[in-house]
């Protein structure tokens, strides 16, 4: 074939065409004429083949270019739709869905983008068609038979395109889900196999995996070509209920994630706003009611840090202190207060915002006057007051009484335990030993 192309390239096709017409008209089929006619026919076949291949190549480039644009449109729509769907489920949207979706669609998967795979199929198809046309035309194969071969080959290519589309849709959807999970603070997800899933996917159905280790083909869809399985965010049922309750009270998912991060952190990280710091008191430290009027965010952070450190030493105190609020009455810098009203007990810590703003001077003055033992700022004051809370806790615990029970049949026991606590049965022992 290469030799034929080389020889054909040297011919003046038009001159040979005129000569061929003359030979036919004069029926001059000498040995030389026959040789030249054979070469002419071969030349025309070769050039017809090259022309046909070039025309088909142009049509394929145009067709695959349209296919790439179509794929990109469909895949981008799927990514945007998945972002919106997850926002409806998880509660947080992304500011620029289109930009994020485009990045997902054009990302590499197993060392190739969807566009790379489309053009790979184009190259494969072009090479196979070239071979088929070469064989058919040079051998003079029946056009109908050639057309049958072409239809079959294009059918295979269509199947490849459909398979690629289904697989890429699954990949795009999975990546959009992963980004939504990360944005909304979910650390785990559940694999969801389709009802008639293959053995590979059925083996993963219902299992939990870490979002940061989410990998299509390993523990997320697509596990294989044409995979239609999916994933869903996973959260411990108790945490999930707490999150929903937080949202119902006006909190945001972003604030919830920050609180979770703080809860899991070994050290307290100062929060930026008073609202965030107040939410930390309620949602991490377990305080039911908070009123911090007059305090700065730095002062609230000091209260949070102090209670966190104390609760790490005495975890039984967490959730025992029901309220933290500011108060300028009574002349106290801070005070632990317990109240008994109609059988119901409440506990709270009161802080004086004026004294907290000048805590070093207040502490120095009180120590010098002999009212206080030396203390380290706000944390020292909070430790002293939680010492009284610990005394009350131990008093009730010793008697086997739940201070926050509201059942009438325990009213007498609660009252007696309250009197014992106010009398200071454990005060000297607990405060001197622990503080």
Tab-separated table of C-alpha atoms in Angstrom:
chain	number	residue	atom	x	y	z
A	1	UNK	CA	0.000	0.000	0.000
A	2	UNK	CA	2.831	2.382	0.868
A	3	UNK	CA	4.517	1.617	-2.477
A	4	UNK	CA	1.256	2.226	-4.308
A	5	UNK	CA	0.911	5.618	-2.642
A	6	UNK	CA	4.493	6.454	-3.589
A	7	UNK	CA	3.956	5.546	-7.231
A	8	UNK	CA	0.560	7.205	-7.384
A	9	UNK	CA	1.977	10.437	-6.043
A	10	UNK	CA	4.229	10.704	-9.134
A	11	UNK	CA	1.385	10.483	-11.591
A	12	UNK	CA	-0.365	13.333	-13.307
A	13	UNK	CA	-3.880	12.143	-12.595
A	14	UNK	CA	-5.501	14.361	-15.200
A	15	UNK	CA	-3.008	13.320	-17.917
A	16	UNK	CA	-3.577	9.658	-17.125
A	17	UNK	CA	-7.283	10.272	-17.186
A	18	UNK	CA	-7.079	11.646	-20.715
A	19	UNK	CA	-4.836	8.801	-21.773
A	20	UNK	CA	-7.205	6.241	-20.289
A	21	UNK	CA	-10.114	7.759	-22.175
A	22	UNK	CA	-8.087	7.590	-25.387
A	23	UNK	CA	-7.156	3.908	-24.804
A	24	UNK	CA	-10.781	3.018	-24.202
A	25	UNK	CA	-11.935	4.897	-27.278
A	26	UNK	CA	-9.236	3.426	-29.533
A	27	UNK	CA	-9.344	0.045	-27.780
A	28	UNK	CA	-5.569	0.194	-27.797
A	29	UNK	CA	-4.906	-2.424	-25.092
A	30	UNK	CA	-1.302	-3.244	-25.746
A	31	UNK	CA	0.907	-4.575	-23.014
A	32	UNK	CA	1.981	-1.026	-22.195
A	33	UNK	CA	-1.626	0.184	-22.283
A	34	UNK	CA	-2.734	-2.579	-19.952
A	35	UNK	CA	0.086	-1.767	-17.529
A	36	UNK	CA	-0.749	1.933	-17.579
A	37	UNK	CA	-4.476	1.234	-17.145
A	38	UNK	CA	-3.753	-1.025	-14.177
A	39	UNK	CA	-1.595	1.685	-12.618
A	40	UNK	CA	-4.275	4.286	-13.348
A	41	UNK	CA	-6.977	2.193	-11.695
A	42	UNK	CA	-4.751	1.610	-8.669
A	43	UNK	CA	-3.975	5.321	-8.466
A	44	UNK	CA	-7.624	6.263	-8.559
A	45	UNK	CA	-8.437	3.703	-5.872
A	46	UNK	CA	-5.629	4.963	-3.641
A	47	UNK	CA	-6.676	8.571	-4.075
A	48	UNK	CA	-10.350	7.759	-3.611
A	49	UNK	CA	-9.400	5.949	-0.401
A	50	UNK	CA	-7.342	8.871	0.895
A	51	UNK	CA	-10.083	11.310	-0.026
A	52	UNK	CA	-12.721	9.172	1.637
A	53	UNK	CA	-10.594	8.729	4.749
A	54	UNK	CA	-9.981	12.471	4.911
A	55	UNK	CA	-13.692	13.195	4.554
A	56	UNK	CA	-14.581	10.646	7.221
A	57	UNK	CA	-11.829	12.030	9.462
A	58	UNK	CA	-13.273	15.531	9.196
A	59	UNK	CA	-16.769	14.286	9.979
A	60	UNK	CA	-15.456	12.317	12.954
A	61	UNK	CA	-13.613	15.342	14.355
A	62	UNK	CA	-16.768	17.402	14.006
A	63	UNK	CA	-18.914	14.668	15.515
A	64	UNK	CA	-16.623	13.992	18.463
A	65	UNK	CA	-16.284	17.719	19.102
A	66	UNK	CA	-20.075	17.913	19.387
A	67	UNK	CA	-20.002	14.819	21.574
A	68	UNK	CA	-17.460	16.424	23.913
A	69	UNK	CA	-19.587	19.574	24.225
A	70	UNK	CA	-22.687	17.480	24.857
A	71	UNK	CA	-20.916	15.426	27.515
A	72	UNK	CA	-19.611	18.544	29.240
A	73	UNK	CA	-23.088	20.082	29.310
A	74	UNK	CA	-24.753	16.937	30.681
A	75	UNK	CA	-22.025	16.256	33.258
A	76	UNK	CA	-21.973	19.872	34.450
A	77	UNK	CA	-25.766	19.853	34.835
A	78	UNK	CA	-25.509	16.665	36.890
A	79	UNK	CA	-22.850	18.175	39.184
A	80	UNK	CA	-24.847	21.385	39.725
A	81	UNK	CA	-28.035	19.394	40.374
A	82	UNK	CA	-26.234	17.224	42.921
A	83	UNK	CA	-24.863	20.282	44.730
A	84	UNK	CA	-28.394	21.691	44.920
A	85	UNK	CA	-29.846	18.361	46.050
A	86	UNK	CA	-27.246	17.985	48.794
A	87	UNK	CA	-27.822	21.582	49.895
A	88	UNK	CA	-31.498	20.742	50.332
A	89	UNK	CA	-30.569	17.720	52.448
A	90	UNK	CA	-27.565	19.004	54.382
A	91	UNK	CA	-28.420	22.681	54.701
A	92	UNK	CA	-25.470	24.493	53.127
A	93	UNK	CA	-25.076	25.721	49.572
A	94	UNK	CA	-21.958	26.514	47.597
A	95	UNK	CA	-21.551	30.073	46.350
A	96	UNK	CA	-20.431	29.204	42.837
A	97	UNK	CA	-21.943	25.892	41.823
A	98	UNK	CA	-21.045	26.294	38.148
A	99	UNK	CA	-17.352	26.870	38.824
A	100	UNK	CA	-17.119	23.935	41.224
A	101	UNK	CA	-19.083	21.719	38.830
A	102	UNK	CA	-16.806	22.575	35.910
A	103	UNK	CA	-13.741	21.687	37.979
A	104	UNK	CA	-15.271	18.322	38.869
A	105	UNK	CA	-16.326	17.523	35.301
A	106	UNK	CA	-12.879	18.203	33.863
A	107	UNK	CA	-10.927	16.504	36.646
A	108	UNK	CA	-8.692	13.532	35.917
A	109	UNK	CA	-9.989	10.097	36.888
A	110	UNK	CA	-7.553	7.175	36.634
A	111	UNK	CA	-5.088	9.458	34.796
A	112	UNK	CA	-7.529	10.671	32.117
A	113	UNK	CA	-10.336	13.218	31.809
A	114	UNK	CA	-13.663	12.447	30.164
A	115	UNK	CA	-12.456	14.479	27.167
A	116	UNK	CA	-9.303	12.357	26.897
A	117	UNK	CA	-11.451	9.237	26.803
A	118	UNK	CA	-13.753	10.626	24.116
A	119	UNK	CA	-10.851	11.430	21.813
A	120	UNK	CA	-9.223	8.104	22.612
A	121	UNK	CA	-12.357	6.429	21.225
A	122	UNK	CA	-12.168	8.732	18.204
A	123	UNK	CA	-8.600	7.669	17.472
A	124	UNK	CA	-9.475	3.997	17.902
A	125	UNK	CA	-12.509	4.296	15.628
A	126	UNK	CA	-10.612	6.267	12.998
A	127	UNK	CA	-7.855	3.647	12.842
A	128	UNK	CA	-10.330	0.787	12.576
A	129	UNK	CA	-12.347	2.546	9.867
A	130	UNK	CA	-9.167	3.314	7.950
A	131	UNK	CA	-8.253	-0.360	7.971
A	132	UNK	CA	-11.778	-1.388	6.980
A	133	UNK	CA	-11.976	1.088	4.098
A	134	UNK	CA	-8.519	0.181	2.895
A	135	UNK	CA	-9.415	-3.491	2.733
A	136	UNK	CA	-12.798	-2.885	1.159
A	137	UNK	CA	-11.840	-0.418	-1.530
A	138	UNK	CA	-8.522	-1.906	-2.591
A	139	UNK	CA	-10.035	-5.365	-2.786
A	140	UNK	CA	-13.128	-4.079	-4.473
A	141	UNK	CA	-15.405	-5.409	-1.722
A	142	UNK	CA	-19.158	-5.153	-2.230
A	143	UNK	CA	-20.358	-1.747	-0.911
A	144	UNK	CA	-23.301	-3.356	0.898
A	145	UNK	CA	-21.013	-5.695	2.763
A	146	UNK	CA	-18.728	-2.783	3.590
A	147	UNK	CA	-21.700	-0.774	4.845
A	148	UNK	CA	-22.713	-3.679	7.104
A	149	UNK	CA	-19.248	-3.748	8.655
A	150	UNK	CA	-19.371	0.006	9.177
A	151	UNK	CA	-22.765	-0.119	10.903
A	152	UNK	CA	-21.546	-2.813	13.293
A	153	UNK	CA	-18.435	-0.840	14.129
A	154	UNK	CA	-20.374	2.347	14.760
A	155	UNK	CA	-22.726	0.340	16.978
A	156	UNK	CA	-19.781	-0.691	19.138
A	157	UNK	CA	-18.639	2.929	19.302
A	158	UNK	CA	-22.116	4.042	20.349
A	159	UNK	CA	-22.072	1.461	23.124
A	160	UNK	CA	-18.706	2.769	24.298
A	161	UNK	CA	-20.076	6.316	24.313
A	162	UNK	CA	-23.119	5.293	26.368
A	163	UNK	CA	-20.949	3.405	28.824
A	164	UNK	CA	-18.624	6.391	29.171
A	165	UNK	CA	-21.558	8.737	29.784
A	166	UNK	CA	-23.097	6.554	32.534
A	167	UNK	CA	-19.736	6.032	34.223
A	168	UNK	CA	-18.772	9.705	34.073
A	169	UNK	CA	-22.171	10.770	35.435
A	170	UNK	CA	-21.563	8.522	38.440
A	171	UNK	CA	-18.074	9.959	38.944
A	172	UNK	CA	-19.295	13.554	38.768
A	173	UNK	CA	-22.164	12.878	41.168
A	174	UNK	CA	-19.862	11.176	43.667
A	175	UNK	CA	-17.363	14.043	43.668
A	176	UNK	CA	-20.159	16.596	44.143
A	177	UNK	CA	-21.443	14.533	47.068
A	178	UNK	CA	-17.972	14.347	48.602
A	179	UNK	CA	-17.485	18.107	48.420
A	180	UNK	CA	-20.934	18.665	49.937
A	181	UNK	CA	-20.161	16.270	52.794
A	182	UNK	CA	-16.874	18.056	53.501
A	183	UNK	CA	-18.513	21.476	53.346
A	184	UNK	CA	-21.192	20.413	55.793
A	185	UNK	CA	-18.826	18.804	58.269
A	186	UNK	CA	-19.692	15.145	57.713
A	187	UNK	CA	-16.779	12.853	58.423
A	188	UNK	CA	-18.356	9.585	57.246
A	189	UNK	CA	-20.684	8.357	54.518
A	190	UNK	CA	-22.653	5.216	53.726
A	191	UNK	CA	-22.355	3.240	50.473
A	192	UNK	CA	-25.786	2.635	48.906
A	193	UNK	CA	-25.969	-0.214	46.391
A	194	UNK	CA	-28.712	-0.208	43.755
A	195	UNK	CA	-31.376	-2.868	44.250
A	196	UNK	CA	-30.065	-5.171	41.513
A	197	UNK	CA	-26.427	-4.261	42.098
A	198	UNK	CA	-23.540	-6.503	41.145
A	199	UNK	CA	-21.678	-8.601	43.775
A	200	UNK	CA	-18.926	-5.968	43.964
A	201	UNK	CA	-21.331	-3.231	45.045
A	202	UNK	CA	-23.554	-5.473	47.172
A	203	UNK	CA	-20.530	-6.313	49.305
A	204	UNK	CA	-20.199	-2.593	50.162
A	205	UNK	CA	-23.895	-1.857	50.704
A	206	UNK	CA	-24.577	-0.103	54.027
A	207	UNK	CA	-20.932	0.126	55.053
A	208	UNK	CA	-19.490	3.361	56.472
A	209	UNK	CA	-16.320	5.002	55.185
A	210	UNK	CA	-14.349	8.149	55.988
A	211	UNK	CA	-15.156	11.039	53.640
A	212	UNK	CA	-11.486	12.032	53.425
A	213	UNK	CA	-10.702	8.531	52.091
A	214	UNK	CA	-13.596	8.483	49.600
A	215	UNK	CA	-12.337	7.048	46.299
A	216	UNK	CA	-14.413	6.031	43.237
A	217	UNK	CA	-13.575	2.482	42.246
A	218	UNK	CA	-12.535	1.605	45.806
A	219	UNK	CA	-15.350	2.584	48.167
A	220	UNK	CA	-17.594	4.870	46.114
A	221	UNK	CA	-19.394	4.885	42.772
A	222	UNK	CA	-18.443	4.230	40.029
A	223	UNK	CA	-17.054	0.911	41.195
A	224	UNK	CA	-17.047	-0.298	37.586
A	225	UNK	CA	-18.286	0.842	34.140
A	226	UNK	CA	-22.047	1.598	34.085
A	227	UNK	CA	-22.160	1.686	37.909
A	228	UNK	CA	-25.359	3.347	39.182
A	229	UNK	CA	-24.840	3.062	42.951
A	230	UNK	CA	-24.584	6.064	45.274
A	231	UNK	CA	-23.588	7.303	48.745
A	232	UNK	CA	-25.245	9.219	51.598
A	233	UNK	CA	-23.920	11.269	54.495
A	234	UNK	CA	-23.605	9.307	57.736
A	235	UNK	CA	-23.923	10.738	61.234
A	236	UNK	CA	-24.311	9.146	64.627
A	237	UNK	CA	-28.026	9.307	65.463
A	238	UNK	CA	-27.458	11.340	68.648
A	239	UNK	CA	-25.144	13.819	66.926
A	240	UNK	CA	-27.571	14.056	64.022
A	241	UNK	CA	-30.413	14.929	66.392
A	242	UNK	CA	-28.266	17.551	68.133
A	243	UNK	CA	-27.361	19.073	64.757
A	244	UNK	CA	-31.014	19.327	63.689
A	245	UNK	CA	-31.904	20.866	67.039
A	246	UNK	CA	-29.096	23.398	66.590
A	247	UNK	CA	-30.429	24.343	63.147
A	248	UNK	CA	-33.973	24.665	64.506
A	249	UNK	CA	-32.695	27.200	67.041
A	250	UNK	CA	-31.290	29.409	64.282
A	251	UNK	CA	-27.751	28.070	64.076
A	252	UNK	CA	-25.986	27.338	60.813
A	253	UNK	CA	-24.180	24.239	59.648
A	254	UNK	CA	-20.928	26.201	59.499
A	255	UNK	CA	-21.296	27.213	63.157
A	256	UNK	CA	-22.141	23.616	64.067
A	257	UNK	CA	-18.995	22.378	62.341
A	258	UNK	CA	-16.898	24.873	64.292
A	259	UNK	CA	-18.447	23.672	67.536
A	260	UNK	CA	-17.755	20.042	66.614
A	261	UNK	CA	-14.167	20.945	65.844
A	262	UNK	CA	-13.852	22.651	69.213
A	263	UNK	CA	-15.463	19.693	70.978
A	264	UNK	CA	-12.987	17.254	69.449
A	265	UNK	CA	-9.978	19.493	69.940
A	266	UNK	CA	-7.590	18.902	72.831
A	267	UNK	CA	-7.184	22.636	73.384
A	268	UNK	CA	-9.647	25.506	73.322
A	269	UNK	CA	-9.353	27.806	70.320
A	270	UNK	CA	-10.674	31.332	70.806
A	271	UNK	CA	-13.875	32.016	68.869
A	272	UNK	CA	-14.308	35.181	66.809
A	273	UNK	CA	-17.795	36.367	67.714
A	274	UNK	CA	-19.922	36.557	70.855
A	275	UNK	CA	-22.574	34.398	69.194
A	276	UNK	CA	-20.070	31.645	68.426
A	277	UNK	CA	-18.682	31.814	71.966
A	278	UNK	CA	-22.187	31.711	73.483
A	279	UNK	CA	-23.118	28.761	71.251
A	280	UNK	CA	-20.013	26.959	72.493
A	281	UNK	CA	-21.219	27.346	76.076
A	282	UNK	CA	-24.569	25.802	75.155
A	283	UNK	CA	-23.687	23.188	72.581
A	284	UNK	CA	-20.287	22.014	73.755
A	285	UNK	CA	-20.226	22.725	77.477
A	286	UNK	CA	-23.882	21.847	78.007
A	287	UNK	CA	-25.177	25.098	79.541
A	288	UNK	CA	-28.929	25.406	78.938
A	289	UNK	CA	-29.319	29.166	79.245
A	290	UNK	CA	-26.794	31.910	78.503
A	291	UNK	CA	-26.998	35.682	79.013
A	292	UNK	CA	-23.633	37.370	78.548
A	293	UNK	CA	-24.674	40.987	78.241
A	294	UNK	CA	-21.804	43.359	78.976
A	295	UNK	CA	-19.020	40.852	78.331
A	296	UNK	CA	-16.568	41.035	75.435
A	297	UNK	CA	-15.846	38.053	73.205
A	298	UNK	CA	-12.395	37.749	74.840
A	299	UNK	CA	-13.966	37.522	78.291
A	300	UNK	CA	-16.476	34.911	77.117
A	301	UNK	CA	-13.621	32.940	75.566
A	302	UNK	CA	-11.881	32.989	78.963
A	303	UNK	CA	-15.042	31.654	80.622
A	304	UNK	CA	-15.304	28.913	77.987
A	305	UNK	CA	-11.661	27.967	78.314
A	306	UNK	CA	-11.935	27.864	82.108
A	307	UNK	CA	-15.031	25.653	82.157
A	308	UNK	CA	-13.565	23.371	79.501
A	309	UNK	CA	-10.403	22.836	81.552
A	310	UNK	CA	-12.428	22.254	84.719
A	311	UNK	CA	-14.776	19.787	83.003
A	312	UNK	CA	-11.802	17.822	81.719
A	313	UNK	CA	-10.719	17.363	85.339
A	314	UNK	CA	-14.246	16.901	86.710
A	315	UNK	CA	-16.424	15.599	83.847
A	316	UNK	CA	-19.335	15.007	86.246
A	317	UNK	CA	-19.821	18.785	86.397
A	318	UNK	CA	-20.613	19.105	82.686
A	319	UNK	CA	-24.358	19.680	82.252
A	320	UNK	CA	-24.656	20.233	86.026
A	321	UNK	CA	-24.327	24.010	85.683
A	322	UNK	CA	-27.530	24.968	83.879
A	323	UNK	CA	-27.095	28.715	83.398
A	324	UNK	CA	-24.304	31.250	82.968
A	325	UNK	CA	-25.305	34.901	83.016
A	326	UNK	CA	-24.096	38.357	83.948
A	327	UNK	CA	-25.287	40.164	87.057
A	328	UNK	CA	-24.170	43.330	88.843
A	329	UNK	CA	-26.335	42.800	91.924
A	330	UNK	CA	-25.079	41.300	95.158
A	331	UNK	CA	-21.596	42.779	94.993
A	332	UNK	CA	-19.992	39.515	93.849
A	333	UNK	CA	-17.353	39.204	91.140
A	334	UNK	CA	-18.811	35.759	90.466
A	335	UNK	CA	-21.114	33.380	92.311
A	336	UNK	CA	-22.460	29.853	92.024
A	337	UNK	CA	-26.160	29.962	92.875
A	338	UNK	CA	-28.603	27.103	93.372
A	339	UNK	CA	-32.316	27.675	93.820
A	340	UNK	CA	-35.157	25.515	95.059
A	341	UNK	CA	-38.640	26.492	93.946
A	342	UNK	CA	-41.703	24.264	94.261
A	343	UNK	CA	-39.631	21.119	94.085
A	344	UNK	CA	-37.575	22.279	91.087
A	345	UNK	CA	-33.851	22.968	91.433
A	346	UNK	CA	-31.834	25.250	89.161
A	347	UNK	CA	-28.092	25.972	89.140
A	348	UNK	CA	-26.264	28.949	87.668
A	349	UNK	CA	-23.035	30.898	87.697
A	350	UNK	CA	-23.347	34.679	87.853
A	351	UNK	CA	-20.487	36.891	86.660
A	352	UNK	CA	-20.036	40.620	87.100
A	353	UNK	CA	-19.064	42.156	83.720
A	354	UNK	CA	-17.547	45.244	85.367
A	355	UNK	CA	-15.244	43.179	87.576
A	356	UNK	CA	-14.342	40.820	84.709
A	357	UNK	CA	-13.094	43.768	82.661
A	358	UNK	CA	-10.677	44.630	85.485
A	359	UNK	CA	-10.154	41.121	86.811
A	360	UNK	CA	-6.460	41.496	87.693
A	361	UNK	CA	-7.070	44.568	89.854
A	362	UNK	CA	-10.100	42.931	91.481
A	363	UNK	CA	-8.142	39.776	92.312
A	364	UNK	CA	-5.140	41.709	93.651
A	365	UNK	CA	-7.377	43.907	95.804
A	366	UNK	CA	-9.376	40.959	97.193
A	367	UNK	CA	-6.251	38.907	97.933
A	368	UNK	CA	-4.609	41.880	99.655
A	369	UNK	CA	-7.733	42.420	101.761
A	370	UNK	CA	-7.728	38.766	102.774
A	371	UNK	CA	-11.047	37.931	101.127
A	372	UNK	CA	-9.547	35.585	98.509
A	373	UNK	CA	-6.691	33.208	98.113
A	374	UNK	CA	-4.437	34.015	95.111
A	375	UNK	CA	-6.136	33.314	91.770
A	376	UNK	CA	-5.172	33.347	88.098
A	377	UNK	CA	-7.571	35.804	86.503
A	378	UNK	CA	-10.959	34.685	85.211
A	379	UNK	CA	-10.084	30.989	85.325
A	380	UNK	CA	-9.142	31.248	88.984
A	381	UNK	CA	-12.496	32.865	89.765
A	382	UNK	CA	-14.410	30.264	87.728
A	383	UNK	CA	-12.557	27.443	89.499
A	384	UNK	CA	-13.594	28.793	92.854
A	385	UNK	CA	-17.280	28.958	91.891
A	386	UNK	CA	-17.315	25.530	90.242
A	387	UNK	CA	-15.849	24.229	93.492
A	388	UNK	CA	-19.182	25.119	95.095
A	389	UNK	CA	-20.960	23.380	92.205
A	390	UNK	CA	-18.882	20.254	92.818
A	391	UNK	CA	-19.814	20.359	96.497
A	392	UNK	CA	-23.502	20.390	95.603
A	393	UNK	CA	-23.052	17.606	93.056
A	394	UNK	CA	-21.324	15.369	95.620
A	395	UNK	CA	-23.959	16.101	98.238
A	396	UNK	CA	-26.771	14.963	95.951
A	397	UNK	CA	-24.742	12.062	94.555
A	398	UNK	CA	-24.000	10.758	98.049
A	399	UNK	CA	-27.719	10.675	98.786
A	400	UNK	CA	-28.602	9.113	95.411
A	401	UNK	CA	-30.770	12.086	94.476
A	402	UNK	CA	-31.106	13.611	91.001
A	403	UNK	CA	-31.267	17.375	91.596
A	404	UNK	CA	-33.022	18.016	88.301
A	405	UNK	CA	-35.753	15.416	88.693
A	406	UNK	CA	-39.227	16.967	88.774
A	407	UNK	CA	-41.244	13.956	89.918
A	408	UNK	CA	-43.406	14.682	92.988
A	409	UNK	CA	-42.389	11.466	94.784
A	410	UNK	CA	-38.800	12.705	95.069
A	411	UNK	CA	-39.637	16.151	96.351
A	412	UNK	CA	-38.692	15.506	99.996
A	413	UNK	CA	-35.376	13.893	99.097
A	414	UNK	CA	-34.452	16.821	96.867
A	415	UNK	CA	-35.353	19.319	99.571
A	416	UNK	CA	-33.254	17.560	102.209
A	417	UNK	CA	-30.291	17.239	99.843
A	418	UNK	CA	-30.608	20.918	99.019
A	419	UNK	CA	-30.514	21.849	102.727
A	420	UNK	CA	-27.436	19.677	103.246
A	421	UNK	CA	-25.709	21.336	100.332
A	422	UNK	CA	-26.504	24.838	101.565
A	423	UNK	CA	-25.218	23.860	105.010
A	424	UNK	CA	-21.835	23.135	103.424
A	425	UNK	CA	-21.343	19.504	104.419
A	426	UNK	CA	-18.592	19.020	101.854
A	427	UNK	CA	-17.454	22.600	101.433
A	428	UNK	CA	-14.205	22.599	103.353
A	429	UNK	CA	-13.177	19.121	102.251
A	430	UNK	CA	-13.831	19.627	98.536
A	431	UNK	CA	-12.610	23.190	98.132
A	432	UNK	CA	-9.389	22.672	100.102
A	433	UNK	CA	-8.548	19.416	98.326
A	434	UNK	CA	-9.506	20.265	94.764
A	435	UNK	CA	-8.793	23.961	94.654
